[in-house]
mmCIF file of C-alpha atoms and ligand atoms in Angstrom:
data_model
loop_
_atom_site.group_PDB
_atom_site.id
_atom_site.type_symbol
_atom_site.label_atom_id
_atom_site.label_comp_id
_atom_site.label_asym_id
_atom_site.label_seq_id
_atom_site.Cartn_x
_atom_site.Cartn_y
_atom_site.Cartn_z
ATOM 1 C CA UNK P 475 22.201 -6.884 -38.271
ATOM 2 C CA UNK P 476 24.454 -9.896 -38.573
ATOM 3 C CA UNK P 477 27.729 -9.661 -36.628
ATOM 4 C CA UNK P 478 30.781 -9.473 -38.877
ATOM 5 C CA UNK P 479 33.212 -12.339 -38.218
ATOM 6 C CA UNK P 480 36.768 -13.014 -39.361
ATOM 7 C CA UNK P 481 38.137 -16.553 -39.208
ATOM 8 C CA UNK P 482 41.898 -16.938 -38.790
ATOM 9 C CA UNK P 483 43.461 -20.119 -40.110
ATOM 10 C CA UNK P 484 46.859 -21.694 -40.792
ATOM 11 C CA UNK P 485 45.905 -24.995 -42.369
ATOM 12 C CA UNK P 486 43.102 -27.117 -43.820
ATOM 13 C CA UNK P 487 40.285 -25.078 -42.307
ATOM 14 C CA UNK P 488 37.672 -27.736 -41.628
ATOM 15 C CA UNK P 489 36.296 -25.757 -38.684
ATOM 16 C CA UNK P 490 36.274 -22.678 -40.917
ATOM 17 C CA UNK P 491 34.192 -24.634 -43.449
ATOM 18 C CA UNK P 492 31.757 -25.696 -40.713
ATOM 19 C CA UNK P 493 31.351 -22.050 -39.650
ATOM 20 C CA UNK P 494 30.881 -20.887 -43.259
ATOM 21 C CA UNK P 495 28.258 -23.594 -43.815
ATOM 22 C CA UNK P 496 26.339 -22.663 -40.668
ATOM 23 C CA UNK P 497 26.508 -18.948 -41.426
ATOM 24 C CA UNK P 498 24.937 -19.535 -44.834
ATOM 25 C CA UNK P 499 21.583 -20.129 -43.106
ATOM 26 C CA UNK P 500 19.438 -17.002 -43.395
ATOM 27 C CA UNK P 501 18.674 -16.945 -39.675
ATOM 28 C CA UNK P 502 22.284 -17.343 -38.501
ATOM 29 C CA UNK P 503 23.169 -14.239 -36.445
ATOM 30 C CA UNK P 504 26.694 -13.784 -37.881
ATOM 31 C CA UNK P 505 28.231 -13.573 -41.305
ATOM 32 C CA UNK P 506 31.726 -14.741 -42.197
ATOM 33 C CA UNK P 507 33.067 -11.546 -43.726
ATOM 34 C CA UNK P 508 36.729 -12.528 -44.070
ATOM 35 C CA UNK P 509 39.136 -15.451 -43.787
ATOM 36 C CA UNK P 510 42.732 -14.582 -42.998
ATOM 37 C CA UNK P 511 45.586 -17.049 -43.215
ATOM 38 C CA UNK P 512 49.106 -16.475 -41.954
ATOM 39 C CA UNK P 513 50.296 -19.040 -44.517
ATOM 40 C CA UNK P 514 49.942 -18.588 -48.276
ATOM 41 C CA UNK P 515 49.653 -22.332 -48.871
ATOM 42 C CA UNK P 516 46.930 -23.026 -46.297
ATOM 43 C CA UNK P 517 44.459 -25.503 -47.823
ATOM 44 C CA UNK P 518 41.582 -23.677 -46.177
ATOM 45 C CA UNK P 519 42.044 -20.623 -48.415
ATOM 46 C CA UNK P 520 40.729 -22.483 -51.421
ATOM 47 C CA UNK P 521 37.822 -23.888 -49.419
ATOM 48 C CA UNK P 522 36.928 -20.363 -48.222
ATOM 49 C CA UNK P 523 36.969 -18.959 -51.765
ATOM 50 C CA UNK P 524 34.823 -21.879 -52.931
ATOM 51 C CA UNK P 525 32.367 -20.895 -50.191
ATOM 52 C CA UNK P 526 32.249 -17.365 -51.546
ATOM 53 C CA UNK P 527 34.171 -15.796 -48.668
ATOM 54 C CA UNK P 528 36.812 -13.113 -49.131
ATOM 55 C CA UNK P 529 40.316 -14.264 -48.196
ATOM 56 C CA UNK P 530 43.474 -12.501 -47.226
ATOM 57 C CA UNK P 531 47.015 -13.784 -46.660
ATOM 58 C CA UNK P 532 49.190 -12.024 -44.102
ATOM 59 C CA UNK P 533 52.377 -14.108 -43.963
ATOM 60 C CA UNK P 534 53.658 -14.195 -40.394
ATOM 61 C CA UNK P 535 57.053 -15.707 -41.199
ATOM 62 C CA UNK P 536 58.696 -12.468 -42.394
ATOM 63 C CA UNK P 537 57.843 -10.937 -39.020
ATOM 64 C CA UNK P 538 59.856 -13.590 -37.144
ATOM 65 C CA UNK P 539 59.597 -12.855 -33.421
ATOM 66 C CA UNK P 540 58.030 -9.445 -34.058
ATOM 67 C CA UNK P 541 54.537 -10.487 -32.999
ATOM 68 C CA UNK P 542 53.364 -6.911 -32.495
ATOM 69 C CA UNK P 543 54.452 -6.029 -36.041
ATOM 70 C CA UNK P 544 52.356 -8.887 -37.458
ATOM 71 C CA UNK P 545 49.397 -7.965 -35.261
ATOM 72 C CA UNK P 546 49.502 -4.318 -36.429
ATOM 73 C CA UNK P 547 48.969 -5.473 -40.033
ATOM 74 C CA UNK P 548 46.336 -7.954 -38.907
ATOM 75 C CA UNK P 549 44.476 -5.316 -36.878
ATOM 76 C CA UNK P 550 44.511 -2.926 -39.815
ATOM 77 C CA UNK P 551 42.871 -5.595 -42.002
ATOM 78 C CA UNK P 552 40.276 -6.345 -39.299
ATOM 79 C CA UNK P 553 39.496 -2.619 -39.000
ATOM 80 C CA UNK P 554 39.257 -2.202 -42.744
ATOM 81 C CA UNK P 555 36.605 -4.922 -42.893
ATOM 82 C CA UNK P 556 34.698 -3.743 -39.766
ATOM 83 C CA UNK P 557 35.250 -7.081 -38.062
ATOM 84 C CA UNK P 558 33.458 -7.442 -34.720
ATOM 85 C CA UNK P 559 34.241 -11.037 -33.751
ATOM 86 C CA UNK P 560 37.161 -13.375 -34.467
ATOM 87 C CA UNK P 561 37.123 -17.196 -34.623
ATOM 88 C CA UNK P 562 40.483 -18.953 -34.555
ATOM 89 C CA UNK P 563 40.332 -22.189 -36.548
ATOM 90 C CA UNK P 564 43.657 -23.985 -36.257
ATOM 91 C CA UNK P 565 45.529 -20.674 -36.254
ATOM 92 C CA UNK P 566 49.008 -21.719 -35.239
ATOM 93 C CA UNK P 567 50.548 -18.410 -34.197
ATOM 94 C CA UNK P 568 50.695 -17.101 -30.644
ATOM 95 C CA UNK P 569 49.439 -13.566 -29.947
ATOM 96 C CA UNK P 570 50.859 -10.903 -27.658
ATOM 97 C CA UNK P 571 48.999 -10.394 -24.398
ATOM 98 C CA UNK P 572 48.053 -6.915 -25.636
ATOM 99 C CA UNK P 573 46.297 -8.273 -28.763
ATOM 100 C CA UNK P 574 44.343 -10.908 -26.812
ATOM 101 C CA UNK P 575 43.353 -8.299 -24.226
ATOM 102 C CA UNK P 576 42.110 -5.912 -26.883
ATOM 103 C CA UNK P 577 39.866 -8.644 -28.331
ATOM 104 C CA UNK P 578 38.837 -10.154 -24.982
ATOM 105 C CA UNK P 579 35.235 -11.374 -25.088
ATOM 106 C CA UNK P 580 35.174 -11.071 -28.874
ATOM 107 C CA UNK P 581 37.712 -13.760 -29.916
ATOM 108 C CA UNK P 582 36.964 -17.503 -29.776
ATOM 109 C CA UNK P 583 39.272 -20.501 -30.195
ATOM 110 C CA UNK P 584 38.549 -24.203 -30.533
ATOM 111 C CA UNK P 585 40.852 -26.864 -29.051
ATOM 112 C CA UNK P 586 40.471 -30.654 -29.440
ATOM 113 C CA UNK P 587 40.379 -31.634 -25.790
ATOM 114 C CA UNK P 588 38.168 -31.077 -22.762
ATOM 115 C CA UNK P 589 40.105 -28.079 -21.420
ATOM 116 C CA UNK P 590 41.703 -27.433 -19.015
ATOM 117 C CA UNK P 591 43.023 -30.946 -19.726
ATOM 118 C CA UNK P 592 45.591 -31.324 -22.477
ATOM 119 C CA UNK P 593 46.280 -27.813 -23.767
ATOM 120 C CA UNK P 594 49.065 -27.168 -26.269
ATOM 121 C CA UNK P 595 50.497 -29.571 -28.815
ATOM 122 C CA UNK P 596 49.382 -33.151 -29.428
ATOM 123 C CA UNK P 597 46.217 -33.056 -27.290
ATOM 124 C CA UNK P 598 45.038 -36.404 -28.729
ATOM 125 C CA UNK P 599 48.326 -38.110 -27.820
ATOM 126 C CA UNK P 600 48.179 -36.499 -24.380
ATOM 127 C CA UNK P 601 44.634 -37.848 -23.861
ATOM 128 C CA UNK P 602 45.660 -41.355 -24.950
ATOM 129 C CA UNK P 603 48.740 -41.364 -22.733
ATOM 130 C CA UNK P 604 46.637 -40.197 -19.768
ATOM 131 C CA UNK P 605 44.198 -43.064 -20.439
ATOM 132 C CA UNK P 606 41.088 -40.895 -20.181
ATOM 133 C CA UNK P 607 37.855 -42.621 -21.233
ATOM 134 C CA UNK P 608 36.197 -39.430 -22.448
ATOM 135 C CA UNK P 609 37.721 -36.578 -24.393
ATOM 136 C CA UNK P 610 36.255 -33.932 -26.654
ATOM 137 C CA UNK P 611 36.516 -30.388 -27.848
ATOM 138 C CA UNK P 612 36.242 -26.965 -26.230
ATOM 139 C CA UNK P 613 35.291 -23.537 -27.573
ATOM 140 C CA UNK P 614 36.676 -20.814 -25.306
ATOM 141 C CA UNK P 615 37.458 -17.114 -25.203
ATOM 142 C CA UNK P 616 41.068 -16.317 -25.936
ATOM 143 C CA UNK P 617 43.267 -14.978 -23.131
ATOM 144 C CA UNK P 618 47.046 -14.492 -23.056
ATOM 145 C CA UNK P 619 47.642 -18.120 -21.906
ATOM 146 C CA UNK P 620 47.505 -20.671 -24.719
ATOM 147 C CA UNK P 621 44.376 -22.864 -24.923
ATOM 148 C CA UNK P 622 42.855 -21.308 -21.827
ATOM 149 C CA UNK P 623 40.114 -18.796 -21.109
ATOM 150 C CA UNK P 624 36.398 -18.841 -20.215
ATOM 151 C CA UNK P 625 34.767 -21.934 -21.696
ATOM 152 C CA UNK P 626 31.740 -21.297 -23.929
ATOM 153 C CA UNK P 627 30.895 -24.835 -25.015
ATOM 154 C CA UNK P 628 32.250 -28.369 -24.869
ATOM 155 C CA UNK P 629 31.371 -31.634 -26.582
ATOM 156 C CA UNK P 630 32.530 -35.044 -25.379
ATOM 157 C CA UNK P 631 33.326 -38.300 -27.144
ATOM 158 C CA UNK P 632 34.253 -41.734 -25.787
ATOM 159 C CA UNK P 633 37.880 -42.854 -26.088
ATOM 160 C CA UNK P 634 38.328 -46.546 -26.916
ATOM 161 C CA UNK P 635 41.255 -48.836 -26.114
ATOM 162 C CA UNK P 636 41.809 -49.173 -29.843
ATOM 163 C CA UNK P 637 42.071 -45.462 -30.560
ATOM 164 C CA UNK P 638 45.124 -43.908 -32.144
ATOM 165 C CA UNK P 639 45.732 -40.177 -32.208
ATOM 166 C CA UNK P 640 44.317 -40.237 -35.746
ATOM 167 C CA UNK P 641 41.054 -42.075 -34.978
ATOM 168 C CA UNK P 642 40.473 -39.989 -31.851
ATOM 169 C CA UNK P 643 41.160 -36.804 -33.748
ATOM 170 C CA UNK P 644 38.647 -37.794 -36.441
ATOM 171 C CA UNK P 645 35.924 -38.441 -33.837
ATOM 172 C CA UNK P 646 36.650 -35.197 -31.983
ATOM 173 C CA UNK P 647 36.645 -33.210 -35.226
ATOM 174 C CA UNK P 648 33.002 -34.165 -35.801
ATOM 175 C CA UNK P 649 32.161 -32.656 -32.409
ATOM 176 C CA UNK P 650 34.239 -29.574 -33.179
ATOM 177 C CA UNK P 651 32.176 -28.959 -36.310
ATOM 178 C CA UNK P 652 28.987 -29.228 -34.242
ATOM 179 C CA UNK P 653 29.911 -26.999 -31.322
ATOM 180 C CA UNK P 654 31.856 -24.180 -33.004
ATOM 181 C CA UNK P 655 28.905 -22.806 -34.995
ATOM 182 C CA UNK P 656 26.662 -23.178 -31.909
ATOM 183 C CA UNK P 657 29.147 -21.308 -29.724
ATOM 184 C CA UNK P 658 29.410 -18.521 -32.309
ATOM 185 C CA UNK P 659 25.622 -18.326 -32.482
ATOM 186 C CA UNK P 660 25.451 -17.841 -28.705
ATOM 187 C CA UNK P 661 28.138 -15.144 -28.766
ATOM 188 C CA UNK P 662 26.599 -13.322 -31.724
ATOM 189 C CA UNK P 663 23.177 -13.239 -30.073
ATOM 190 C CA UNK P 664 24.554 -11.895 -26.774
ATOM 191 C CA UNK P 665 23.688 -15.027 -24.788
ATOM 192 C CA UNK P 666 27.218 -15.569 -23.504
ATOM 193 C CA UNK P 667 27.980 -13.908 -20.172
ATOM 194 C CA UNK P 668 31.501 -13.773 -18.806
ATOM 195 C CA UNK P 669 31.588 -13.745 -14.988
ATOM 196 C CA UNK P 670 35.205 -13.586 -13.875
ATOM 197 C CA UNK P 671 36.961 -16.656 -15.280
ATOM 198 C CA UNK P 672 33.691 -18.440 -15.966
ATOM 199 C CA UNK P 673 31.298 -18.147 -18.857
ATOM 200 C CA UNK P 674 27.574 -18.600 -18.377
ATOM 201 C CA UNK P 675 24.861 -18.969 -20.993
ATOM 202 C CA UNK P 676 21.568 -17.105 -20.862
ATOM 203 C CA UNK P 677 18.566 -19.383 -21.040
ATOM 204 C CA UNK P 678 20.529 -22.632 -20.759
ATOM 205 C CA UNK P 679 19.373 -25.739 -18.898
ATOM 206 C CA UNK P 680 21.224 -28.920 -17.993
ATOM 207 C CA UNK P 681 21.904 -31.370 -20.798
ATOM 208 C CA UNK P 682 19.865 -34.539 -20.470
ATOM 209 C CA UNK P 683 22.551 -36.770 -21.917
ATOM 210 C CA UNK P 684 25.090 -38.936 -20.157
ATOM 211 C CA UNK P 685 28.151 -40.272 -21.849
ATOM 212 C CA UNK P 686 29.757 -43.215 -20.095
ATOM 213 C CA UNK P 687 32.787 -45.125 -21.302
ATOM 214 C CA UNK P 688 33.785 -47.923 -21.514
ATOM 215 C CA UNK P 689 30.683 -49.957 -22.156
ATOM 216 C CA UNK P 690 31.083 -53.738 -21.810
ATOM 217 C CA UNK P 691 28.488 -55.813 -23.572
HETATM 218 C C1 GAR A 822 41.405 -28.459 -34.963
HETATM 219 O O1 GAR A 822 41.339 -29.773 -34.488
HETATM 220 C C2 GAR A 822 41.489 -27.469 -33.841
HETATM 221 O O2 GAR A 822 40.743 -27.850 -32.729
HETATM 222 C C3 GAR A 822 42.963 -27.463 -33.550
HETATM 223 O O3 GAR A 822 43.574 -27.489 -34.805
HETATM 224 C C4 GAR A 822 42.731 -28.195 -35.723
HETATM 225 C C5 GAR A 822 42.522 -27.369 -36.953
HETATM 226 O O4 GAR A 822 41.825 -28.110 -37.894
HETATM 227 N N1 GAR A 822 43.351 -26.352 -32.778
HETATM 228 C C6 GAR A 822 44.275 -26.378 -31.808
HETATM 229 O O5 GAR A 822 44.928 -27.361 -31.508
HETATM 230 C C7 GAR A 822 44.478 -25.057 -31.041
HETATM 231 N N2 GAR A 822 45.378 -25.239 -29.975
HETATM 232 P P1 GAR A 822 41.044 -27.371 -39.056
HETATM 233 O O6 GAR A 822 42.067 -26.472 -39.755
HETATM 234 O O7 GAR A 822 40.600 -28.484 -39.951
HETATM 235 O O8 GAR A 822 39.916 -26.612 -38.453
#
């Protein structure tokens, strides 16, 4: 049986689209059963419908600071659709600690940096200002702290002297679209093992690739 997944979005939903595309393969171990947006005008909603996925809007704005009130409605929708796993895809609303704890080990997020470096806002600008030569993307389990939690998968890209936040974000986004479906596949097939704060992967070996930057020719 395929695991039932909900994707939560607030914006364009390119990671959502990558997950929907991957899940369309007959042998993918999860199905995208529902896309929920906390914004009625999120571009991703149209993309989800075009991909044949059911969508739901639960506006968070009317709840103001009442996070628990918003989450009660969200949880009811997740229950109604028998959702087993959640993927956050650019979902720009913080959760209460209670909500994250109740979904611990079953809710993934993606962030465009090599966590624990550069959590929070403007991770690309943070990376450029720090002068790192490699950056990337991280899929991790969600815990009460923002952009933190056991790391499931990471992908790295070189950072060039000529990068702007836009060019770096474009390069990292390609990696995001590669690793998010793979991380979901691992979780859905029970290959992800959480040991304390660290996540291990059943059957994994070391990657044979090196990524070194800069390269001077
Ligand atoms: C992605 O780059 C994702 O990593 C980031 O928001 C973007 C959403 O794009 N998430 C965070 O910064 C979480 N802290 P998308 O809507 O096209 O997937």
